[in-house]
Coordinates of C-alpha atoms (C1' of nucleotides) in Angstrom, one line a residue:
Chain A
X158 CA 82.1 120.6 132.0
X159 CA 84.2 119.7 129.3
X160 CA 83.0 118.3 125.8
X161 CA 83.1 114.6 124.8
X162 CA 84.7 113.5 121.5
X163 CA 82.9 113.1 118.6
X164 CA 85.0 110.1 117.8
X165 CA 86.3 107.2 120.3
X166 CA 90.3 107.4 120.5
X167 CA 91.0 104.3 119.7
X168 CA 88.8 103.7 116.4
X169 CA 89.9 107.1 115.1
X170 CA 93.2 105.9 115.7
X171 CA 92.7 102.8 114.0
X172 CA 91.6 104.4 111.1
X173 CA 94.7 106.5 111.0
X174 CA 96.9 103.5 111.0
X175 CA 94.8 101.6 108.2
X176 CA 95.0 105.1 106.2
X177 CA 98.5 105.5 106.8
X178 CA 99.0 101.9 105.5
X179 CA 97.0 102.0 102.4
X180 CA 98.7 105.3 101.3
X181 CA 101.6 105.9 102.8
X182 CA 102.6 108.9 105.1
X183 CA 103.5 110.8 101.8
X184 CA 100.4 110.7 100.0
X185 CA 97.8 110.7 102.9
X186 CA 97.5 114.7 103.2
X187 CA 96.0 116.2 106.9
X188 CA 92.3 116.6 105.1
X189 CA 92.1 113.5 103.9
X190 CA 93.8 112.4 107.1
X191 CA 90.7 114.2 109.1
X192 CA 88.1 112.3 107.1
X193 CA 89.3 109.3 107.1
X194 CA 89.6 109.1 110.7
X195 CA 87.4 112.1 112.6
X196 CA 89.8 113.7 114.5
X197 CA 89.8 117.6 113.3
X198 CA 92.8 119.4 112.7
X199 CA 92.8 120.9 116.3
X200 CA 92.8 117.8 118.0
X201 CA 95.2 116.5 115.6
X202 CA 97.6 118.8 116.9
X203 CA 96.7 119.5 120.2
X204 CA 96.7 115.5 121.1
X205 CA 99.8 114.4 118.3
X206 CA 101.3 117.3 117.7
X207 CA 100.1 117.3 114.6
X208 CA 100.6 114.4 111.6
X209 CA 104.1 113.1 112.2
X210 CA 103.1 112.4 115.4
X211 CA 100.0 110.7 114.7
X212 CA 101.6 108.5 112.5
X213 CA 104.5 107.6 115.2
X214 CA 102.0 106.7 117.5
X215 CA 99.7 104.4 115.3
X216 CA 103.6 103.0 114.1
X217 CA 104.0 102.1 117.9
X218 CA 100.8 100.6 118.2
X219 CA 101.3 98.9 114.7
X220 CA 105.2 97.6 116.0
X221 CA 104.0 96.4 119.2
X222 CA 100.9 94.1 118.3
X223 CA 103.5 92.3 115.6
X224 CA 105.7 91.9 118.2
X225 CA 103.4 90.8 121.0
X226 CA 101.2 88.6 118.3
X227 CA 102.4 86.4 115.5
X228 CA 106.4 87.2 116.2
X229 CA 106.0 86.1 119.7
X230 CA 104.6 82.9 118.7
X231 CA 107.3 82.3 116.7
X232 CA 110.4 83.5 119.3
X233 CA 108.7 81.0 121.5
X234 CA 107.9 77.8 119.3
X235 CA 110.1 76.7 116.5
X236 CA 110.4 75.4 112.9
X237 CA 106.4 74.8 113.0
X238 CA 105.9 78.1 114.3
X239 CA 107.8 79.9 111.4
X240 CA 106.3 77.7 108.6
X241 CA 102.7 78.7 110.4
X242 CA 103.9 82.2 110.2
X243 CA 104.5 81.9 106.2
X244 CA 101.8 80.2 105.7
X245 CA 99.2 82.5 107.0
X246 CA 100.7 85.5 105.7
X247 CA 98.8 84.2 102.4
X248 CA 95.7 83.7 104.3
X249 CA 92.9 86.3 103.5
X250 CA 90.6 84.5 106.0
X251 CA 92.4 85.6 109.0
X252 CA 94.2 88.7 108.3
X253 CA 93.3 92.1 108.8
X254 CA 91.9 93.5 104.8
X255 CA 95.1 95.9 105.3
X256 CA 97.7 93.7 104.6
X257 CA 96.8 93.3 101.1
X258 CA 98.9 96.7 101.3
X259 CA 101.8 94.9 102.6
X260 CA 103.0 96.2 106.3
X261 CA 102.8 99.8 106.9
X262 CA 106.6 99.2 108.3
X263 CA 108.2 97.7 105.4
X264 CA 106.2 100.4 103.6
X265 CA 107.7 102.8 105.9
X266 CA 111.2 102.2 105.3
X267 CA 110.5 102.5 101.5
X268 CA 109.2 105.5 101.4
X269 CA 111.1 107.1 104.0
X270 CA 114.3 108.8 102.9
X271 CA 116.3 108.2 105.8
X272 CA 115.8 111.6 106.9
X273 CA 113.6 111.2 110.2
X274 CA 114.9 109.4 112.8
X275 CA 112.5 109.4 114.9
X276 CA 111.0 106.9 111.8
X277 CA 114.8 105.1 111.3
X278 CA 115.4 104.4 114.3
X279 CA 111.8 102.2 114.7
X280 CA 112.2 100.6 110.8
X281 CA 115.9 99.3 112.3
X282 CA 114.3 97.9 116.0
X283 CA 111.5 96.1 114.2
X284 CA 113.4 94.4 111.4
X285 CA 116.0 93.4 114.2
X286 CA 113.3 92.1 116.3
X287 CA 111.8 90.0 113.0
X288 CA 115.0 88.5 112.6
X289 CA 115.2 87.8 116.6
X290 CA 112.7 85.5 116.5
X291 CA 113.5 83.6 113.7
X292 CA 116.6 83.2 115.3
X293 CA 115.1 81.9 118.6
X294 CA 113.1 79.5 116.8
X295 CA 115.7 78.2 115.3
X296 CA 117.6 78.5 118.5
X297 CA 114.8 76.7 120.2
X298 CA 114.5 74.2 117.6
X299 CA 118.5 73.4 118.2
X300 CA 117.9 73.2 121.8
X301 CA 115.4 70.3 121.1
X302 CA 117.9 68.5 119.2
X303 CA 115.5 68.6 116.3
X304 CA 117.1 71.1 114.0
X305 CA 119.5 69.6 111.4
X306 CA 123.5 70.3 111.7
X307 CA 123.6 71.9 108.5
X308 CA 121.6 75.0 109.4
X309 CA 123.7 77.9 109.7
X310 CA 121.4 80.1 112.4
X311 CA 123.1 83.3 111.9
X312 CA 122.2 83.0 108.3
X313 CA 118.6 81.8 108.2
X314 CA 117.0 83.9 110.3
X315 CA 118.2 86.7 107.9
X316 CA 117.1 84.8 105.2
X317 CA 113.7 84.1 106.8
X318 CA 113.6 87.9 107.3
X319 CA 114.2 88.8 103.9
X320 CA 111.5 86.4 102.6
X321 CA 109.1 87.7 104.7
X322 CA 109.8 91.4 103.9
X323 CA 109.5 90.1 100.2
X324 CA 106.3 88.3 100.1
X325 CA 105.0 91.7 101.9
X326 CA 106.2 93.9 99.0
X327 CA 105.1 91.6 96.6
X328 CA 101.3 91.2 98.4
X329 CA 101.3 94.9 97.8
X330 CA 102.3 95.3 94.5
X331 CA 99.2 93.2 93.8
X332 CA 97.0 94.8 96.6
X333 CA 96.1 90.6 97.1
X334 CA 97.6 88.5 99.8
X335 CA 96.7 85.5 97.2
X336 CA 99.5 86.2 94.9
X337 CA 102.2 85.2 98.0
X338 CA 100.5 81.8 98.0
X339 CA 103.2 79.6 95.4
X340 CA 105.8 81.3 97.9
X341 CA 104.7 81.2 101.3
X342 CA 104.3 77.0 100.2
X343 CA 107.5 77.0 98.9
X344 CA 109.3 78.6 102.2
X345 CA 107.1 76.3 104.6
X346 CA 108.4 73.5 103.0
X347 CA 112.1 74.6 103.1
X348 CA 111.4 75.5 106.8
X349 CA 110.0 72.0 107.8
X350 CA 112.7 70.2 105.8
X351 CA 115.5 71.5 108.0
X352 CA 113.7 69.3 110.8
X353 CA 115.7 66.2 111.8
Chain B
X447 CA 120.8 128.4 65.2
X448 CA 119.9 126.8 68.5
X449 CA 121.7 127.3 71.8
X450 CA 123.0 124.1 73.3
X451 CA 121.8 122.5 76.5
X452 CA 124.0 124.0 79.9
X453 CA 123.9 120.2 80.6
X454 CA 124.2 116.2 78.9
X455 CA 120.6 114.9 78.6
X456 CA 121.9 111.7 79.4
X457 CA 124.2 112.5 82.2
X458 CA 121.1 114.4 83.5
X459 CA 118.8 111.4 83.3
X460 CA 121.0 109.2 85.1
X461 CA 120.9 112.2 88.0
X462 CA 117.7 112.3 88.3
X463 CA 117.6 108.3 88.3
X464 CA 120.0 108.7 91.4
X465 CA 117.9 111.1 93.1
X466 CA 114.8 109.5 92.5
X467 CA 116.4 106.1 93.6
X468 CA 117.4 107.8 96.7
X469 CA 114.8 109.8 98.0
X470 CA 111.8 109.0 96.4
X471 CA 109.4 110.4 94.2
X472 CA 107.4 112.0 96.7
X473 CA 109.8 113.3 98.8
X474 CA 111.8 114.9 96.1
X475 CA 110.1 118.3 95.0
X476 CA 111.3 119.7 91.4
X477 CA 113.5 122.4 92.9
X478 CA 115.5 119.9 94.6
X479 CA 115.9 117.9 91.7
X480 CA 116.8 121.0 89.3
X481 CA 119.6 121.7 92.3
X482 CA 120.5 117.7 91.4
X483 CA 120.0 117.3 87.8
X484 CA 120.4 120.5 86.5
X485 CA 117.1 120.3 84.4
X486 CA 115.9 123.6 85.1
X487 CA 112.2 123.7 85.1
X488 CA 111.4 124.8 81.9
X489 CA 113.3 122.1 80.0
X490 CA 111.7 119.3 82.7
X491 CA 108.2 120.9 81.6
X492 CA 109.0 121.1 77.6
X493 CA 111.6 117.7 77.0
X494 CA 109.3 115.4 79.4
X495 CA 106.0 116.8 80.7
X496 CA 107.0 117.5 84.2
X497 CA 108.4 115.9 87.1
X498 CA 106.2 112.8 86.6
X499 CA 106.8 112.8 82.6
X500 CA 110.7 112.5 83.9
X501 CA 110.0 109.8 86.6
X502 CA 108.6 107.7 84.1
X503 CA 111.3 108.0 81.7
X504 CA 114.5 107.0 84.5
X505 CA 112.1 104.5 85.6
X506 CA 111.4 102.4 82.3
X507 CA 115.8 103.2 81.3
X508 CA 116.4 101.4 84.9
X509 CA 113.7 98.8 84.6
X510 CA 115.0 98.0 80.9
X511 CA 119.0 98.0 82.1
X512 CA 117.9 96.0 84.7
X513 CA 115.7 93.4 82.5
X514 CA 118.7 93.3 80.0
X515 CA 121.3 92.9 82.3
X516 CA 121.8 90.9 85.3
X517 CA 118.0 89.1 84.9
X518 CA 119.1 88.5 81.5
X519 CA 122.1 86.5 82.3
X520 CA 119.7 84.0 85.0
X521 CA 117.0 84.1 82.4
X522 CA 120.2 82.7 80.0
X523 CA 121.7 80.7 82.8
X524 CA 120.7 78.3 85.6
X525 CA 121.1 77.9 89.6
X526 CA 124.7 79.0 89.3
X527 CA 123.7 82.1 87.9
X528 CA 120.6 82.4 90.3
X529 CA 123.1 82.1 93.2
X530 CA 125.8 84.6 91.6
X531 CA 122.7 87.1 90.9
X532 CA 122.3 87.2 94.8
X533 CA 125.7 86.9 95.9
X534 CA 126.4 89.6 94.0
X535 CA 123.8 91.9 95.5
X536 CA 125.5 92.5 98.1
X537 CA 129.0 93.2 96.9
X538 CA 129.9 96.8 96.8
X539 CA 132.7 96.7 95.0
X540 CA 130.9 95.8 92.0
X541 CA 127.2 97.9 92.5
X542 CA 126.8 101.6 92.2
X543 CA 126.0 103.5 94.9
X544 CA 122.3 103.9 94.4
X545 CA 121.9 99.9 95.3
X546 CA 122.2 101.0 99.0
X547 CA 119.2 102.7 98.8
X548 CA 117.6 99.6 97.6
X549 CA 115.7 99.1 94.1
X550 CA 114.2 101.9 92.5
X551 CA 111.2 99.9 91.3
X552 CA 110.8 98.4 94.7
X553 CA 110.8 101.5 96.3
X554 CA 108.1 102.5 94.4
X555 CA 106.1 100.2 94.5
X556 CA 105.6 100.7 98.2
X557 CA 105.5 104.6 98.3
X558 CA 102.5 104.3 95.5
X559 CA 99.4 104.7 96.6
X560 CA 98.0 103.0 93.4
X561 CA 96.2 105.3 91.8
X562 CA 98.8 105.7 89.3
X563 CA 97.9 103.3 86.2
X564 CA 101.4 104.2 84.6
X565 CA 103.5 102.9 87.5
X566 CA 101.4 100.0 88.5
X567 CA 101.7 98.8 85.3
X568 CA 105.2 99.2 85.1
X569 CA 106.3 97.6 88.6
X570 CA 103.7 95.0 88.1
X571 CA 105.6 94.3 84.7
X572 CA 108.8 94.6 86.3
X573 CA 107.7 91.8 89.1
X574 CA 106.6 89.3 86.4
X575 CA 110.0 89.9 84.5
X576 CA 111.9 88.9 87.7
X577 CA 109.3 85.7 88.1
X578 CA 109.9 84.7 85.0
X579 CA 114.0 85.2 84.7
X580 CA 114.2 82.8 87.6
X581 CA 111.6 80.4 86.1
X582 CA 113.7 80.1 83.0
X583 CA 116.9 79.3 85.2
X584 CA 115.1 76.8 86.5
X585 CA 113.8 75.4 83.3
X586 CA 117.3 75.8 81.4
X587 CA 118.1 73.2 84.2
X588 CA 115.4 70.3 84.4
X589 CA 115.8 70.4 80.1
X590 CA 119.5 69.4 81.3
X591 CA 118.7 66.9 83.4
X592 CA 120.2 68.8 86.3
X593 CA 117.8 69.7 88.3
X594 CA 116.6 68.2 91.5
X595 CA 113.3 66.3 90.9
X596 CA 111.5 68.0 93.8
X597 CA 112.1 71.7 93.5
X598 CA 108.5 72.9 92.7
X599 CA 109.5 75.5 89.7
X600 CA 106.2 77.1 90.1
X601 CA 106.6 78.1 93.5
X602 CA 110.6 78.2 94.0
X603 CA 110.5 81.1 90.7
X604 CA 108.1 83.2 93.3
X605 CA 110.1 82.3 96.4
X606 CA 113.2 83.2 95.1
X607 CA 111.9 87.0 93.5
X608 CA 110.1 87.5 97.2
X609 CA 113.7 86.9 98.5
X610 CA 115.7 89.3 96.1
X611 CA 113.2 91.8 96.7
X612 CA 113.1 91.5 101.1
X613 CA 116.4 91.9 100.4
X614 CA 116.1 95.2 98.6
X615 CA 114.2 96.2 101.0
X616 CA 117.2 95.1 104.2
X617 CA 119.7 97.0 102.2
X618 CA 117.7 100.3 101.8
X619 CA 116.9 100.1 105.6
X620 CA 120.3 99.8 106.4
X621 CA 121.7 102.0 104.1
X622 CA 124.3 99.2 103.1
X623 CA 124.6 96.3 100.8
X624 CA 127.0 94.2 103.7
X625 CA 123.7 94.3 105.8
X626 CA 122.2 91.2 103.6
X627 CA 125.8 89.3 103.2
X628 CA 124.4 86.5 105.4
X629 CA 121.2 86.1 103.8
X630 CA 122.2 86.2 100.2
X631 CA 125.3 83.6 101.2
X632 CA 122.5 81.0 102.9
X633 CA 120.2 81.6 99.4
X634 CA 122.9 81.3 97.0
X635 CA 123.2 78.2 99.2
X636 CA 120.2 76.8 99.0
X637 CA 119.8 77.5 95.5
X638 CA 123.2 75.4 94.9
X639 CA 121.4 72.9 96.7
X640 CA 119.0 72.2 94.4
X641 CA 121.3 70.7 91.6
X642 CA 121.7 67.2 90.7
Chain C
dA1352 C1' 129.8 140.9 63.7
dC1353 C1' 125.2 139.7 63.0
dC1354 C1' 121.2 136.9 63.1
dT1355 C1' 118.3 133.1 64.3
dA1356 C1' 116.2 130.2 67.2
dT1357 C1' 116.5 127.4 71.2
dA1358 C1' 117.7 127.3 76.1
dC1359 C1' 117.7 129.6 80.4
dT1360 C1' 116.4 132.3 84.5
dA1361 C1' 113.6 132.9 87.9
dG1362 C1' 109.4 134.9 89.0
dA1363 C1' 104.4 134.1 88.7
dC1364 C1' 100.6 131.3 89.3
dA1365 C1' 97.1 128.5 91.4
dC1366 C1' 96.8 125.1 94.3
dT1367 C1' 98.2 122.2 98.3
dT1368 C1' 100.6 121.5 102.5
dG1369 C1' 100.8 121.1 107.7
dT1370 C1' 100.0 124.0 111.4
dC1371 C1' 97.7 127.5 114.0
dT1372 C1' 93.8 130.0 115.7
dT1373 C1' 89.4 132.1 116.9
dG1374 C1' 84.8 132.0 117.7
dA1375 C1' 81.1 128.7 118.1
dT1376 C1' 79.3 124.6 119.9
dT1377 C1' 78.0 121.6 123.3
dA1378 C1' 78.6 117.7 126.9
dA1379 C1' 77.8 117.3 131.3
dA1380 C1' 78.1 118.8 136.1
dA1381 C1' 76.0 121.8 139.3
Chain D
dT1450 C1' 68.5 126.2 133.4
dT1451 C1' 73.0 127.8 133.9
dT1452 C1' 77.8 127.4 133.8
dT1453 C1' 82.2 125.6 132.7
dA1454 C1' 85.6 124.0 129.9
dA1455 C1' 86.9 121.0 126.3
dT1456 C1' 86.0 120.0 121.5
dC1457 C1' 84.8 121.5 117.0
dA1458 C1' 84.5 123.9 112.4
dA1459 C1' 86.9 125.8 109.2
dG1460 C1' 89.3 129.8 107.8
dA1461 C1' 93.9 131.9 108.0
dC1462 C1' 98.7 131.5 107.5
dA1463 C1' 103.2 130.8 105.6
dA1464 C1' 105.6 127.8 103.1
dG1465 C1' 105.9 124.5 99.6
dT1466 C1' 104.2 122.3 95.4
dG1467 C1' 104.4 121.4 90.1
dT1468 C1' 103.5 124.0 86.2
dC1469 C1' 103.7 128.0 83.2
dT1470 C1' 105.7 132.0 81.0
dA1471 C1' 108.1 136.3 79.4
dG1472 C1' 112.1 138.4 78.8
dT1473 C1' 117.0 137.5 78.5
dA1474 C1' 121.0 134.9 77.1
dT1475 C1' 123.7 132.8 74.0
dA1476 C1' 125.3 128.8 70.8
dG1477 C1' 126.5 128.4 66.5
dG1478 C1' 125.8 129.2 61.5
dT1479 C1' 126.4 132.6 58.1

DNA sequence: ACCTATACTAGACACTTGTCTTGATTAAAA
DNA sequence: TTTTAATCAAGACAAGTGTCTAGTATAGGT
């Protein structure tokens, strides 16, 4: 009868994505890799196929729950909804410790040197998806009749992207969510004042 | 009498500032970038202390080109130079062709794992400078009466460096400064918008 | 042409890397 | 208790890593 795990799939796997996030794919190495989560070597590559395909699978997960949490929110509400959004990016409160290290895909697309598609290929879906919903807020918002005239959509929900992808850099750099707060303000209130 | 170097020390700095900018420092092993600079491995070992001893150096040259050059002229300037400082960022006709592989000091911030003191300190530096190029824009403009009373210069300074940098970040995924045209046109907007 | 002294080549070195593998362990069904 | 079959430990492996080095090459002054 065959052997149990030592280690429950899904923790071990969320350890691998908080490692992979704290470190980077680069710098996390398969033994550190191996303590920091439990799964040996073996399994590592009999289940992944080894580290690169660990880390695309914990990316997935990682891509997905944005997608399906806070960025759904915001596809579906509207100016609020994106001011929210900024807002509690600065909140330590409610956020996972991790994103003090910014988000493992901006952090990805950093560090990755274009090589690996595989890795390309999911860096470009989610930053299109970011600006997606920012552009069906707004697109929500104009369907209301509540968004002012002057708002060029195309362009702010690229802007809106870029900030966001900012403030995460910048969290990291400082390893402290706090240090986004002056900004996060300051984008809120831009957000709200293109309300009628 | 001493044998002269096979190639220019500066012209070799500035190719391994390309490389680095391009791939990463992790990602780029010291064979790869003797094939690119044409440092061979004893002069990388004697004239700078290793691959890291030569990081260091392109780094602080690009950080202080950087500091004295386009942040200088907002930190001289006001919005109209804020906004040409982004509308610029996206013009290749005037950048080299590293910028579409983002910001080298970006870049590494978010490929560090932290544990090196020497680079924190650097990009941490680096951030502050931007902060503070962008606060004195601001200032130069309220001392000339021509600033609108309710921009928050606190809190627009760190807005706008989260922007410049998200949009770093945009380029480098794309692999293409065009890729931020519509967010830097809606900032430089916005910006523009803030005078009297 | 010769000499000096630095630069260069490229192999060596010790260590790290991700992957692979074998024998041992052991969970759990029978 | 025994058996089965999956998991585990951890060494082996080949390749890569950054650094070090010895002998060779050679620029340039004399």
């Amino acid at each position: 009868m065959p052997r149990t795990r030592k280690v429950d799939k899904t923790v071990a796997q969320q350890k691998a994505l908080s490692a992979f996030w704290k470190i980077g794919y680069n710098q996390l190495g398969v033994r550190a890799l191996e303590e920091a989560t439990g799964i040996n070597r073996f399994a590592l590559q009999k289940e992944y196929g080894g580290k690169a395909g660990l880390f695309i699978k914990v990316l997935d997960d990682y891509l997905l729950l944005s997608e399906n949490g806070v960025f759904n929110n915001v596809s579906n509400g509207g100016l609020e909804e994106v001011a929210t959004l900024f807002l509690m990016r600065a909140d330590n409160e409610t956020l996972p410790e991790e994103t003090r290290y910014g988000c493992l895909a901006i952090n990805t697309a950093c560090e990755n040197d274009g090589k690996n598609e595989e890795i390309n290929h999911r860096i470009m879906n989610f930053f299109d998806m970011i600006g997606d919903a920012f552009k069906s807020a707004l697109s929500n918002e104009k369907k209301q009749g509540t968004l002012k005239d002057n708002v060029n959509i195309q362009q702010a929900c690229e802007f809106l992207r870029g900030e966001l992808i900012g403030l995460n850099v910048v969290a990291r750099a400082n390893r402290d969510n706090q240090a986004i707060l002056p900004a996060v303000k300051f984008t809120a209130n831009i957000v709200r004042s293109w309300k009628k």
